[in-house]
Backbone as CSV, one residue per row, in Angstrom:
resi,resn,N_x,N_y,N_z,CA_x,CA_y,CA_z,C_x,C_y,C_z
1,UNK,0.821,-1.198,0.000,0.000,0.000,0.000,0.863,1.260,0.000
2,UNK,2.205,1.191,0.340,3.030,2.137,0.179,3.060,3.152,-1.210
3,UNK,2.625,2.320,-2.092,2.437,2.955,-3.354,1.369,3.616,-3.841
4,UNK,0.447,3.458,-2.908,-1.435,3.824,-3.172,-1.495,4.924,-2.446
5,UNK,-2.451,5.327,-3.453,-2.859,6.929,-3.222,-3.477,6.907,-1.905
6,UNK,-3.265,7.676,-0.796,-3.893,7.832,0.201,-5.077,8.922,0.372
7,UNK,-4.218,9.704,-0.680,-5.310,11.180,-0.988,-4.609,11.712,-2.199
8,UNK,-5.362,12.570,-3.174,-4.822,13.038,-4.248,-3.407,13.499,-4.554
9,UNK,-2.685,12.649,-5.529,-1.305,13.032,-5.410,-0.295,12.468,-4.223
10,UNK,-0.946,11.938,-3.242,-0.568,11.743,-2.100,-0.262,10.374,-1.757
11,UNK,0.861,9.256,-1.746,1.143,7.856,-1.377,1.784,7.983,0.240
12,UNK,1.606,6.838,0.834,1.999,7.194,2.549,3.474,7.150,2.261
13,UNK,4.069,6.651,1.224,5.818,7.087,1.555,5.802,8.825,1.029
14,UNK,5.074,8.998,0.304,5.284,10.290,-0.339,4.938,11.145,1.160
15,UNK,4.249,11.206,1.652,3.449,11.839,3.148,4.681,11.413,4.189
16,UNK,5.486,10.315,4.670,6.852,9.920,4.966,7.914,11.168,4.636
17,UNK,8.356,11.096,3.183,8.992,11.719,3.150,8.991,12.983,3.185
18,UNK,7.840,13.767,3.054,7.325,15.097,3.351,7.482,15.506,4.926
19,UNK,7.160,14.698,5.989,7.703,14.952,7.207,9.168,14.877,7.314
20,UNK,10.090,14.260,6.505,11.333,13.947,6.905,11.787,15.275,6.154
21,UNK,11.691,15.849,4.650,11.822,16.669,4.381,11.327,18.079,4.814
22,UNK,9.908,18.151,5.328,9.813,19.489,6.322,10.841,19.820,7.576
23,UNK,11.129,18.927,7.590,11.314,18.369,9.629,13.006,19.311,9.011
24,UNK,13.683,18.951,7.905,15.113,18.874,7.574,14.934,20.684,7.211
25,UNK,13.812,21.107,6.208,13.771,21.973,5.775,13.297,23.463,7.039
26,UNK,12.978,22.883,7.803,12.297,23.615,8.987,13.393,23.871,9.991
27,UNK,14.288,23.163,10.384,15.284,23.105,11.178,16.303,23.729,10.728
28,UNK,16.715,24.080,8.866,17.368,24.767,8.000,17.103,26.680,8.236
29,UNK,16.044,26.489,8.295,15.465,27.709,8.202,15.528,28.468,9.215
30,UNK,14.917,27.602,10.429,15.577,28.524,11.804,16.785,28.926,12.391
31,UNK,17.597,28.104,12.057,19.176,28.220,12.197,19.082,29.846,11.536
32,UNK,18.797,29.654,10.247,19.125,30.954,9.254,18.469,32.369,9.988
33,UNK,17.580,31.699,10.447,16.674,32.980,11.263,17.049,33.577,12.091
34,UNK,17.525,32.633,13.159,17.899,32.999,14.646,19.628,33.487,13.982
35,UNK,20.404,33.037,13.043,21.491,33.824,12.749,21.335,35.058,12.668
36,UNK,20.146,35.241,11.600,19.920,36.601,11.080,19.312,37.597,12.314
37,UNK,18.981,36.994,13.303,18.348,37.903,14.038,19.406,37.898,15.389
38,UNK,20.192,37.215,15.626,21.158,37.509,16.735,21.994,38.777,16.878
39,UNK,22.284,39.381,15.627,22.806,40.718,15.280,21.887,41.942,15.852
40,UNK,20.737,41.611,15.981,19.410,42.223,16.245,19.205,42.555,17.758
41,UNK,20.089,41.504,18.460,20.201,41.667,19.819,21.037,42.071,20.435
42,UNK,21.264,43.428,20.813,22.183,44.142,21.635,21.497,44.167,23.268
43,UNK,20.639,44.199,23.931,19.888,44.849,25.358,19.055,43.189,24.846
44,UNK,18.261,43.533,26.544,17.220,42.919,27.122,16.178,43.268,26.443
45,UNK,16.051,44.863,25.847,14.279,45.017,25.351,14.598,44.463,23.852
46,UNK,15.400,44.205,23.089,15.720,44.032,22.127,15.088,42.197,22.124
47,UNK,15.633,41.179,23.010,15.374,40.322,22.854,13.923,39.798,23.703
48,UNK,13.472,41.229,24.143,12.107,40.559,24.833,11.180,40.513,23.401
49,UNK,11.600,41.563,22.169,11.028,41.583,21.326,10.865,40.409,20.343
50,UNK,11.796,40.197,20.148,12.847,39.360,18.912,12.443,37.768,19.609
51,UNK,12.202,37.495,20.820,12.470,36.109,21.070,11.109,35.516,20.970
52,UNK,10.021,36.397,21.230,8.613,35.628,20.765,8.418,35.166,19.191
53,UNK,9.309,36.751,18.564,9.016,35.899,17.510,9.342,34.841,16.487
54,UNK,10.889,34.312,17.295,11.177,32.937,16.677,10.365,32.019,17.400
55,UNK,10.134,32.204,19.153,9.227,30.801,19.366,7.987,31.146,18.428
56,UNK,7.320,31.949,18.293,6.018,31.548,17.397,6.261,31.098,15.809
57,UNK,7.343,31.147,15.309,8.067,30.484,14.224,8.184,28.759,14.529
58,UNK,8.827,28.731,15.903,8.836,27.261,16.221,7.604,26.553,16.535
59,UNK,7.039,27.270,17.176,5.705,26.624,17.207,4.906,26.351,16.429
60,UNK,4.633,27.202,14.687,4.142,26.727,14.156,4.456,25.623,13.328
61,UNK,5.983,25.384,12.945,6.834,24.419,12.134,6.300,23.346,13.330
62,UNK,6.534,23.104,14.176,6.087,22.129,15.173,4.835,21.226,14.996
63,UNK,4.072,22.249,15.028,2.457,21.949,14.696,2.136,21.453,13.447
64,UNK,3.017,21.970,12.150,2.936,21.279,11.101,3.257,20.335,11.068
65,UNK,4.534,19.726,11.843,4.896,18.185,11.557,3.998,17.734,12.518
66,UNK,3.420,18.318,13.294,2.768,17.274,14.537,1.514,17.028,13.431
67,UNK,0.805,17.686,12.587,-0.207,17.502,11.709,0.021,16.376,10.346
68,UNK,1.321,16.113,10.071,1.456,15.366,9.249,2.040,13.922,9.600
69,UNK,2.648,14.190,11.220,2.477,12.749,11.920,1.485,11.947,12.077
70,UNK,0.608,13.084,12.640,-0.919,12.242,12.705,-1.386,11.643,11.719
71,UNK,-1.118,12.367,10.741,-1.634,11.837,9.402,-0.954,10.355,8.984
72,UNK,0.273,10.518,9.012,0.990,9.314,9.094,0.463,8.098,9.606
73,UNK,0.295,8.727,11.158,0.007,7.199,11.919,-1.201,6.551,11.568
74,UNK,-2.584,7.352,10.934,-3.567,7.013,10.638,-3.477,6.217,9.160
75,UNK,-2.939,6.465,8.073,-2.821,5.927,7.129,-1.916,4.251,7.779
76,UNK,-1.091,4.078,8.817,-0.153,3.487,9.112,-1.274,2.435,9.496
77,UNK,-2.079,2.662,10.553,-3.052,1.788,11.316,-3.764,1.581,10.317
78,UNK,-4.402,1.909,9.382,-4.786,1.607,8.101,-4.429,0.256,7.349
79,UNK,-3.394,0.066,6.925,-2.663,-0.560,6.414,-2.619,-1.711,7.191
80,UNK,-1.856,-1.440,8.590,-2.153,-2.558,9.404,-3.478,-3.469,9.627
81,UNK,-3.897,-2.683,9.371,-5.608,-3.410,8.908,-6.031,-3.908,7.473
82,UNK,-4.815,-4.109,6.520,-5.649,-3.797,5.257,-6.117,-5.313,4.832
83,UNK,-5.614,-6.079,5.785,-6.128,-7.438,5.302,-7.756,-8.276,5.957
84,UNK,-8.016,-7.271,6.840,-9.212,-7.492,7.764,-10.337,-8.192,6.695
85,UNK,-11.478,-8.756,7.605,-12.469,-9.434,6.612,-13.518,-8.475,6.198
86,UNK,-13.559,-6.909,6.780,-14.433,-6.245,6.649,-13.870,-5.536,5.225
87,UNK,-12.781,-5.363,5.016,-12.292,-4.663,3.653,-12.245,-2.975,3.495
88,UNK,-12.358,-2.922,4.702,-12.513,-1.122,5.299,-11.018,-0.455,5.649
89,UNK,-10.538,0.035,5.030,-8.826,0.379,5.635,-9.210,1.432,6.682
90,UNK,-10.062,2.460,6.406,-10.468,3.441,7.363,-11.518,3.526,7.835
91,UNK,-12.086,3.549,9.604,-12.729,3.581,9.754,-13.374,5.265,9.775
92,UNK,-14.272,5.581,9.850,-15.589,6.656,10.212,-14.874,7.611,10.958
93,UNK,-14.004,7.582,11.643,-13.332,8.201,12.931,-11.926,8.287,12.305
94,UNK,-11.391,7.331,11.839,-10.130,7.598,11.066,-10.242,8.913,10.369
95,UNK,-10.857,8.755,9.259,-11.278,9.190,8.054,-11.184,10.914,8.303
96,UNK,-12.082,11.067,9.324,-12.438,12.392,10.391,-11.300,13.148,10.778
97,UNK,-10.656,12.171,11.238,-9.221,12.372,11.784,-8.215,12.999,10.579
98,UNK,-7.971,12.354,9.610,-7.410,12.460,8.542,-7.581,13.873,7.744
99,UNK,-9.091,13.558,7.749,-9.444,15.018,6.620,-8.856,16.333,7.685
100,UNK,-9.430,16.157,9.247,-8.900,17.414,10.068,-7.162,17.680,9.692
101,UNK,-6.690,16.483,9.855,-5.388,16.916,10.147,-5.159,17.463,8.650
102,UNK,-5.675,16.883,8.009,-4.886,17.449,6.485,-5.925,18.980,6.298
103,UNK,-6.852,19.007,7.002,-7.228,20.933,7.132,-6.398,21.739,7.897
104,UNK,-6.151,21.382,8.726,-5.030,21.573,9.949,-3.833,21.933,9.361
105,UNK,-2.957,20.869,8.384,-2.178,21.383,7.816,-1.669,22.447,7.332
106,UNK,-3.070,22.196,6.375,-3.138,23.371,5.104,-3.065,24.924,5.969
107,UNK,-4.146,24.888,6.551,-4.467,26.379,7.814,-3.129,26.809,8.171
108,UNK,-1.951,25.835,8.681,-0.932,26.353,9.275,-0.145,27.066,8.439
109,UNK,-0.021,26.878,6.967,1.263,26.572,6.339,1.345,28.065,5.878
């Protein structure tokens, strides 16, 4: 099932490697940030300013991979099921789960 569409355009290694590549590309970026902004910090009021706004940078890169984990694990338990006698990879609640997180995503990005 690694190869099957999970959602348009979308295979669970392709959704795999999209977390491994955000996760690489996200961690790239803040380095670059917090470089660029350390120059920025001379005083205390300087970094009371400056420091919220890399954590709210981290927090949202955070939240994105935490949104495409979920997604992960649900397609994952999926699969683990795909041989069941009912022939259902996702249940009702999965499914729910899935579409949120992949709204969730999108909202953050």
């Amino acid at each position: 099932m690694d190869n099957e569409e999970i959602f348009k355009g979308k295979t669970f290694q392709g959704l795999l490697e999209d977390i491994y590549e955000n996760s690489r590309k996200k961690e790239a970026q803040i380095n670059e940030l917090i470089k660029q902004l350390q120059p920025m910090i001379k005083n205390i009021s300087d970094a009371t300013i400056l420091v919220p706004i890399i954590k709210e940078y981290l927090d949202v890169a955070v939240k994105n991979d935490d949104h495409l984990i979920k997604m992960a694990a649900i397609v994952q338990r999926a699969q683990q099921r795909g041989g069941s006698e009912t022939g259902v990879l996702l249940t009702e609640e999965e499914k729910k789960q899935l579409l949120e997180a992949a709204q969730d995503f999108e909202d953050n990005k």
